[in-house]
Coordinates of C-alpha atoms in Angstrom, one line a residue:
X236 CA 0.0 0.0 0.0
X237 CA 1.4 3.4 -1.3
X238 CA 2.4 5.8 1.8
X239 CA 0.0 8.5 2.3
X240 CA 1.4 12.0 1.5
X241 CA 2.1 14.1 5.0
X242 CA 2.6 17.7 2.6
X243 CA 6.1 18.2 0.9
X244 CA 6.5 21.3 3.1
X245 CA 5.9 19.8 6.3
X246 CA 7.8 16.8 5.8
X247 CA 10.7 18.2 8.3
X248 CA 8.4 19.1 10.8
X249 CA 9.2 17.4 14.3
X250 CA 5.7 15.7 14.5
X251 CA 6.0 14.1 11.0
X252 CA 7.0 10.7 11.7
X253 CA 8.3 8.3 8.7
X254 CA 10.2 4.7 8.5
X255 CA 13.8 5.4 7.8
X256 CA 14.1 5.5 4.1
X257 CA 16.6 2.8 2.7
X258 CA 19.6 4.5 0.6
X259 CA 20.4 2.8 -2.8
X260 CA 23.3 3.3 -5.0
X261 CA 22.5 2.7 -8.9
X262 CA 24.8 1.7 -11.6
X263 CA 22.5 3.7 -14.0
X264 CA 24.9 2.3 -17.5
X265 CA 23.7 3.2 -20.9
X266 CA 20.8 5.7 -21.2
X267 CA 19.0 3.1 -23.5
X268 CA 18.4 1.2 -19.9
X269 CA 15.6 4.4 -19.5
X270 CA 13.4 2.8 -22.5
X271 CA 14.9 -1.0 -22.5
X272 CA 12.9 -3.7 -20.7
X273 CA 15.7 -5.8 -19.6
X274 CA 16.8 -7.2 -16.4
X275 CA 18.1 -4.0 -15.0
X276 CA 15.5 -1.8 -15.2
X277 CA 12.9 -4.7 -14.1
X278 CA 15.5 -4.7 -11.0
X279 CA 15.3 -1.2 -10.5
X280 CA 11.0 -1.3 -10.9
X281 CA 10.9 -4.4 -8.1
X282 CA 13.4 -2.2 -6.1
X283 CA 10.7 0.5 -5.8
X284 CA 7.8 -2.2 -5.1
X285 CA 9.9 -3.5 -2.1
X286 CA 10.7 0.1 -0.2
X287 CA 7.7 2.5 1.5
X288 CA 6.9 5.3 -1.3
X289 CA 8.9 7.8 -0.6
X290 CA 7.6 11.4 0.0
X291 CA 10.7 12.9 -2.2
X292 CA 13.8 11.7 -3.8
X293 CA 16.9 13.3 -3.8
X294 CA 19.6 12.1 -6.4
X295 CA 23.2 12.2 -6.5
X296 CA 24.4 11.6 -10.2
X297 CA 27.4 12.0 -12.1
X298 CA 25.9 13.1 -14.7
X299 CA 25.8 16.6 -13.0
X300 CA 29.6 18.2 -12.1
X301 CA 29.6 21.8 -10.8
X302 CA 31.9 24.4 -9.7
X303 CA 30.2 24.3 -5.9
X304 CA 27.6 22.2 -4.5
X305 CA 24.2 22.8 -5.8
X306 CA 20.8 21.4 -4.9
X307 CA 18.0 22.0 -8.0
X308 CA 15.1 24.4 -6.4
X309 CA 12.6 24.7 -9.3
X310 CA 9.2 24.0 -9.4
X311 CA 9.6 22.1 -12.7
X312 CA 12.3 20.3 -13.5
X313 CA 13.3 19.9 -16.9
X314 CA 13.8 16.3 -18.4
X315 CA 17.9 17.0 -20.2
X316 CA 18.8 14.5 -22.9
X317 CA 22.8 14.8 -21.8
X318 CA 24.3 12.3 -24.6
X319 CA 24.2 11.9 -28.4
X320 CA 24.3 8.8 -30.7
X321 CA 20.8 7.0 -29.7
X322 CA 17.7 6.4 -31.1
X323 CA 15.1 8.8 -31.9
X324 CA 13.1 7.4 -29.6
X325 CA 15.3 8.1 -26.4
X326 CA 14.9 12.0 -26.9
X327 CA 11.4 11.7 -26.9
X328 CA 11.0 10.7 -23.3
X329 CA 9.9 13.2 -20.8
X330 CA 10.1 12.8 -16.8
X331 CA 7.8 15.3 -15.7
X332 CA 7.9 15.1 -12.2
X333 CA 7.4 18.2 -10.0
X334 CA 10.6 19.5 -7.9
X335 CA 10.0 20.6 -4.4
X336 CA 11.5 24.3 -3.6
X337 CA 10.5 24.2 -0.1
X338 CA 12.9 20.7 0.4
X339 CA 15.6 22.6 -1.1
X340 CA 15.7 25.3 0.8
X341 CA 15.6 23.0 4.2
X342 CA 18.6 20.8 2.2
X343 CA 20.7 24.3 2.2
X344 CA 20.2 25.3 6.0
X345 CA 20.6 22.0 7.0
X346 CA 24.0 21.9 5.3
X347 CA 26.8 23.0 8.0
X348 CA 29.7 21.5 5.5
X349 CA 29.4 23.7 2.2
X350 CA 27.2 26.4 1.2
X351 CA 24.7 24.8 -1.3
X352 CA 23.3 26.7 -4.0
X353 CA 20.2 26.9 -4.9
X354 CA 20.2 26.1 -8.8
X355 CA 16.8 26.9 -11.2
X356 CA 18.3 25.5 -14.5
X357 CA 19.5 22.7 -14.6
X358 CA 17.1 20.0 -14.3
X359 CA 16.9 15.8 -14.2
X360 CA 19.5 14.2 -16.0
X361 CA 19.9 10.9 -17.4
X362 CA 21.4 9.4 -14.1
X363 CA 18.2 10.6 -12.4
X364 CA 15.5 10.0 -14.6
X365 CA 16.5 7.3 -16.8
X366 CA 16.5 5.1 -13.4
X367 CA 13.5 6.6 -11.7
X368 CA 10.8 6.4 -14.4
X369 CA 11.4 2.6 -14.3
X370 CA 10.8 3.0 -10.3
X371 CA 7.9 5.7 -10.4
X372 CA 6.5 5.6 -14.0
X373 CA 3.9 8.4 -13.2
X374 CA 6.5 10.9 -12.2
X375 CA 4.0 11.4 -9.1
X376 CA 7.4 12.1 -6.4
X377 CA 9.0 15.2 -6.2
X378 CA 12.6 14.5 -7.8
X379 CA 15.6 16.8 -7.0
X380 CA 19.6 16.3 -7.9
X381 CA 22.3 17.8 -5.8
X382 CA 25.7 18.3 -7.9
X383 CA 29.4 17.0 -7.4
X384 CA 31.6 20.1 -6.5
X385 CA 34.8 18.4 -8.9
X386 CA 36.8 20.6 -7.2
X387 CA 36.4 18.5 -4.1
X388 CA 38.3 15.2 -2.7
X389 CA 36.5 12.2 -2.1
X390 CA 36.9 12.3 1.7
X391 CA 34.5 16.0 1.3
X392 CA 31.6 14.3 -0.8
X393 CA 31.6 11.4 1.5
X394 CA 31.6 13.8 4.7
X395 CA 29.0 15.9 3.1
X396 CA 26.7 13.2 2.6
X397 CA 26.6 12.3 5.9
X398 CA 25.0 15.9 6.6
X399 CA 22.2 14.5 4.2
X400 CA 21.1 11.7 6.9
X401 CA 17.9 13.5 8.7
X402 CA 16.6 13.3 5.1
X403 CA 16.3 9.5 5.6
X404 CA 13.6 9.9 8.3
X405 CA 12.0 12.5 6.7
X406 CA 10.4 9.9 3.8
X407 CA 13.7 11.3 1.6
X408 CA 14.4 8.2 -0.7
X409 CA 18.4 9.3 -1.4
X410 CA 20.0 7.8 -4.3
X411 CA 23.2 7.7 -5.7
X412 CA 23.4 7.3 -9.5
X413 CA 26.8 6.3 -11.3
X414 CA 28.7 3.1 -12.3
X415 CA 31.1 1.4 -9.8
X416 CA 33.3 0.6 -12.8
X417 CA 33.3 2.6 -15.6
X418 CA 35.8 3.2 -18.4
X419 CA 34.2 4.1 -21.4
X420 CA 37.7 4.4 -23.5
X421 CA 38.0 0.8 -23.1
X422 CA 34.4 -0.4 -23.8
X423 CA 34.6 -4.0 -25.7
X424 CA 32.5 -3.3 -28.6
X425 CA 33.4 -6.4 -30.2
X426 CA 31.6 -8.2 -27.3
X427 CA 28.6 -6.1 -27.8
X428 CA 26.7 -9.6 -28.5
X429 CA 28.0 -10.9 -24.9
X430 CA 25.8 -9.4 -22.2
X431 CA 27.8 -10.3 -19.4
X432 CA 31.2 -10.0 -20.5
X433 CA 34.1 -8.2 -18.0
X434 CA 38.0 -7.7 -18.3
X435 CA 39.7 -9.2 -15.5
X436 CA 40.3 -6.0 -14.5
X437 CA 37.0 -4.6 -14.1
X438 CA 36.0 -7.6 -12.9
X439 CA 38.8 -7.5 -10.3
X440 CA 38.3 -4.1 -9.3
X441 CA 34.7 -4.4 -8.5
X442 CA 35.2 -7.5 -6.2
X443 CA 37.7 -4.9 -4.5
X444 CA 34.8 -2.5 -3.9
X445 CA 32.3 -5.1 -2.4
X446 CA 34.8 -6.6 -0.5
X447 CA 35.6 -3.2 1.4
X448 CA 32.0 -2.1 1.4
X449 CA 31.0 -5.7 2.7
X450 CA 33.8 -5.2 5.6
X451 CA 32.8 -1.6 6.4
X452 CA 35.7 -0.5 5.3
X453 CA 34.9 3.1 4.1
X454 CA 38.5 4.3 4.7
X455 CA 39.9 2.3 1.4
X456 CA 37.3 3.3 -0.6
X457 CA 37.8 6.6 0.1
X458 CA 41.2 6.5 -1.2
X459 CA 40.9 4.6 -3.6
X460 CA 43.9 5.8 -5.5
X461 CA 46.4 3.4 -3.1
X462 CA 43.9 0.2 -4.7
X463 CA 46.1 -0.3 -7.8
X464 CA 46.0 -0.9 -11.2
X465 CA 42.6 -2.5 -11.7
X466 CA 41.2 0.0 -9.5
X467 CA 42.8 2.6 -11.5
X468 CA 41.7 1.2 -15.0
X469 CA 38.4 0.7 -13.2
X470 CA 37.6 4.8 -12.3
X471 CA 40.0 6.7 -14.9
X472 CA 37.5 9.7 -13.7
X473 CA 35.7 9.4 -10.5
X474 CA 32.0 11.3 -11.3
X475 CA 30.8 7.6 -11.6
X476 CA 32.4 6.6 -8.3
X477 CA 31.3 9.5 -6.3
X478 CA 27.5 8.8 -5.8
X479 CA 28.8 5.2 -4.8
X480 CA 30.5 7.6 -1.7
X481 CA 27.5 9.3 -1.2
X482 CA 25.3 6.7 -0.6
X483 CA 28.0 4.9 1.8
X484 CA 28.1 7.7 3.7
X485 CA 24.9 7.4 4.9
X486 CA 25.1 4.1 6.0
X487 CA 24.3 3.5 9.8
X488 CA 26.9 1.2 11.6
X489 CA 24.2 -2.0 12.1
X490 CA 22.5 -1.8 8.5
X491 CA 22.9 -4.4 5.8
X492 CA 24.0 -4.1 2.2
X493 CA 22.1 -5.9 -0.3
X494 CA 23.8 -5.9 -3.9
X495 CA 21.8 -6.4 -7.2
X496 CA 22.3 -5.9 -10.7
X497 CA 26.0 -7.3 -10.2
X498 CA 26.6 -7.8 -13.7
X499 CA 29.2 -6.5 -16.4
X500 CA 28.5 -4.8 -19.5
X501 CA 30.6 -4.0 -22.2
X502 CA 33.8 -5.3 -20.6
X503 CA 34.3 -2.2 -19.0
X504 CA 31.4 -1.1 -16.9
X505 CA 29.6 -2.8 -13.9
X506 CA 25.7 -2.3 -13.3
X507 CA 26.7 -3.4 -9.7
X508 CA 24.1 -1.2 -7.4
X509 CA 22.8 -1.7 -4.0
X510 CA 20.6 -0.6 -0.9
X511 CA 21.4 -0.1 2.6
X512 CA 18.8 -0.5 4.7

């Protein structure tokens, strides 16, 4: 049964009283996943069956890298189609869910770590929206991104996300939307045919990640630099690895992981995602 709606703008008021929202990360892949029936976005629909419907969702994706941190504020978020090369089909999709001003102003002053900024032109991207529609097809939940400052280490965007935890019991479904591996310069187009093939090497590198995440250990994964060369070949850029922080950084000490989607594509990307919670 769907949650009943408390009021987007008194959702932080102290006698509002939610479940503690679960946190996923998403390895979001090809934009084609947005209008594709296949096991990933079937993954990412059962997800949503499975959690409490959320009275917003805030997303993380790497799809949007700012100078700053900013939090979108409008009303009316803009579906962005932010690639080139598909089908005609994939610019025709809108997302036209409603953004929530009100949340975005109590993200900012809840914020002691950087000084948000309120944004009113970006928009959803395809790491938000191409995920989500699969999860709420009737764009009925207010959806709002919050940027990665690239001027920032790794060790600030996982602090920072920490300061996003009140959100969680505030019926604030919190997602992060990247790739734990993902090296699009070495994509295996030659194995386009082969749905689940993986270098060693990405393969090896994201074992690495779910065997720190698995043990708690944060630290490493933090730096992952010091991982070596699979690691390396595995995040050549880190906007894909930086939701994976985010969402990490929420994670109470006595919650669970639960992966799914733990496949390769490509040879060079992993759709490895999980919740916590």
């Amino acid at each position: 049964m769907a949650m009943e709606r408390t009021g987007l703008k008194n959702i932080f008021s102290s006698d509002v009283k939610t479940e503690k929202m679960p946190v996923l990360f998403i390895g979001h892949g090809s934009p084609m996943n947005a209008i594709e029936e296949n096991e990933f976005s079937l993954a990412w629909r059962h997800m949503a069956e499975t959690i409490i419907r959320p009275e917003a969702i805030l997303c993380i994706s790497a799809h949007w890298e700012t100078n700053g941190t900013f939090v979108t504020a409008m009303q009316k978020p803009k579906t962005i189609h932010d690639f080139g090369g598909f089908p005609a089909e994939l610019y025709e999709v809108q997302y036209p869910a409603s953004g929530d001003p009100v949340l975005a102003e109590k993200i900012k002053k809840s914020i002691a770590l950087a000084d948000i900024i309120l944004d009113d032109k970006w928009g959803l991207d395809h790491g938000a929206w191409s995920v989500i529609k699969h999860m709420y097809p009737l764009a009925d939940i207010p959806v709002l991104e919050m940027s990665l400052d690239y001027n920032k280490a790794t060790k600030y965007h996982y602090d920072l996300s920490k300061e996003l935890n009140t959100l969680r019991n505030k019926g604030v479904l919190i997602i992060g939307s990247g790739n734990m591996v993902h090296n699009l310069g070495r994509i295996a187009w030659d194995h386009a045919s082969d749905p689940e093939f993986g270098f060693d090497w990405a393969l090896q590198a994201r074992d690495i990640f779910k065997k720190l995440i698995n043990s708690g250990n944060h630290t490493g994964l933090i730096n992952y630099g010091i991982l070596g060369h699979e690691v390396q070949l595995a995040i050549p850029t880190p906007e894909h690895y930086l939701p994976m922080l985010y969402a990490l950084g929420l994670k109470d000490d006595k919650e669970s992981v639960t992966f799914f989607n733990d496949k390769a594509v490509l040879g060079s990307l992993t759709m490895t995602s999980f919740r916590i919670g």
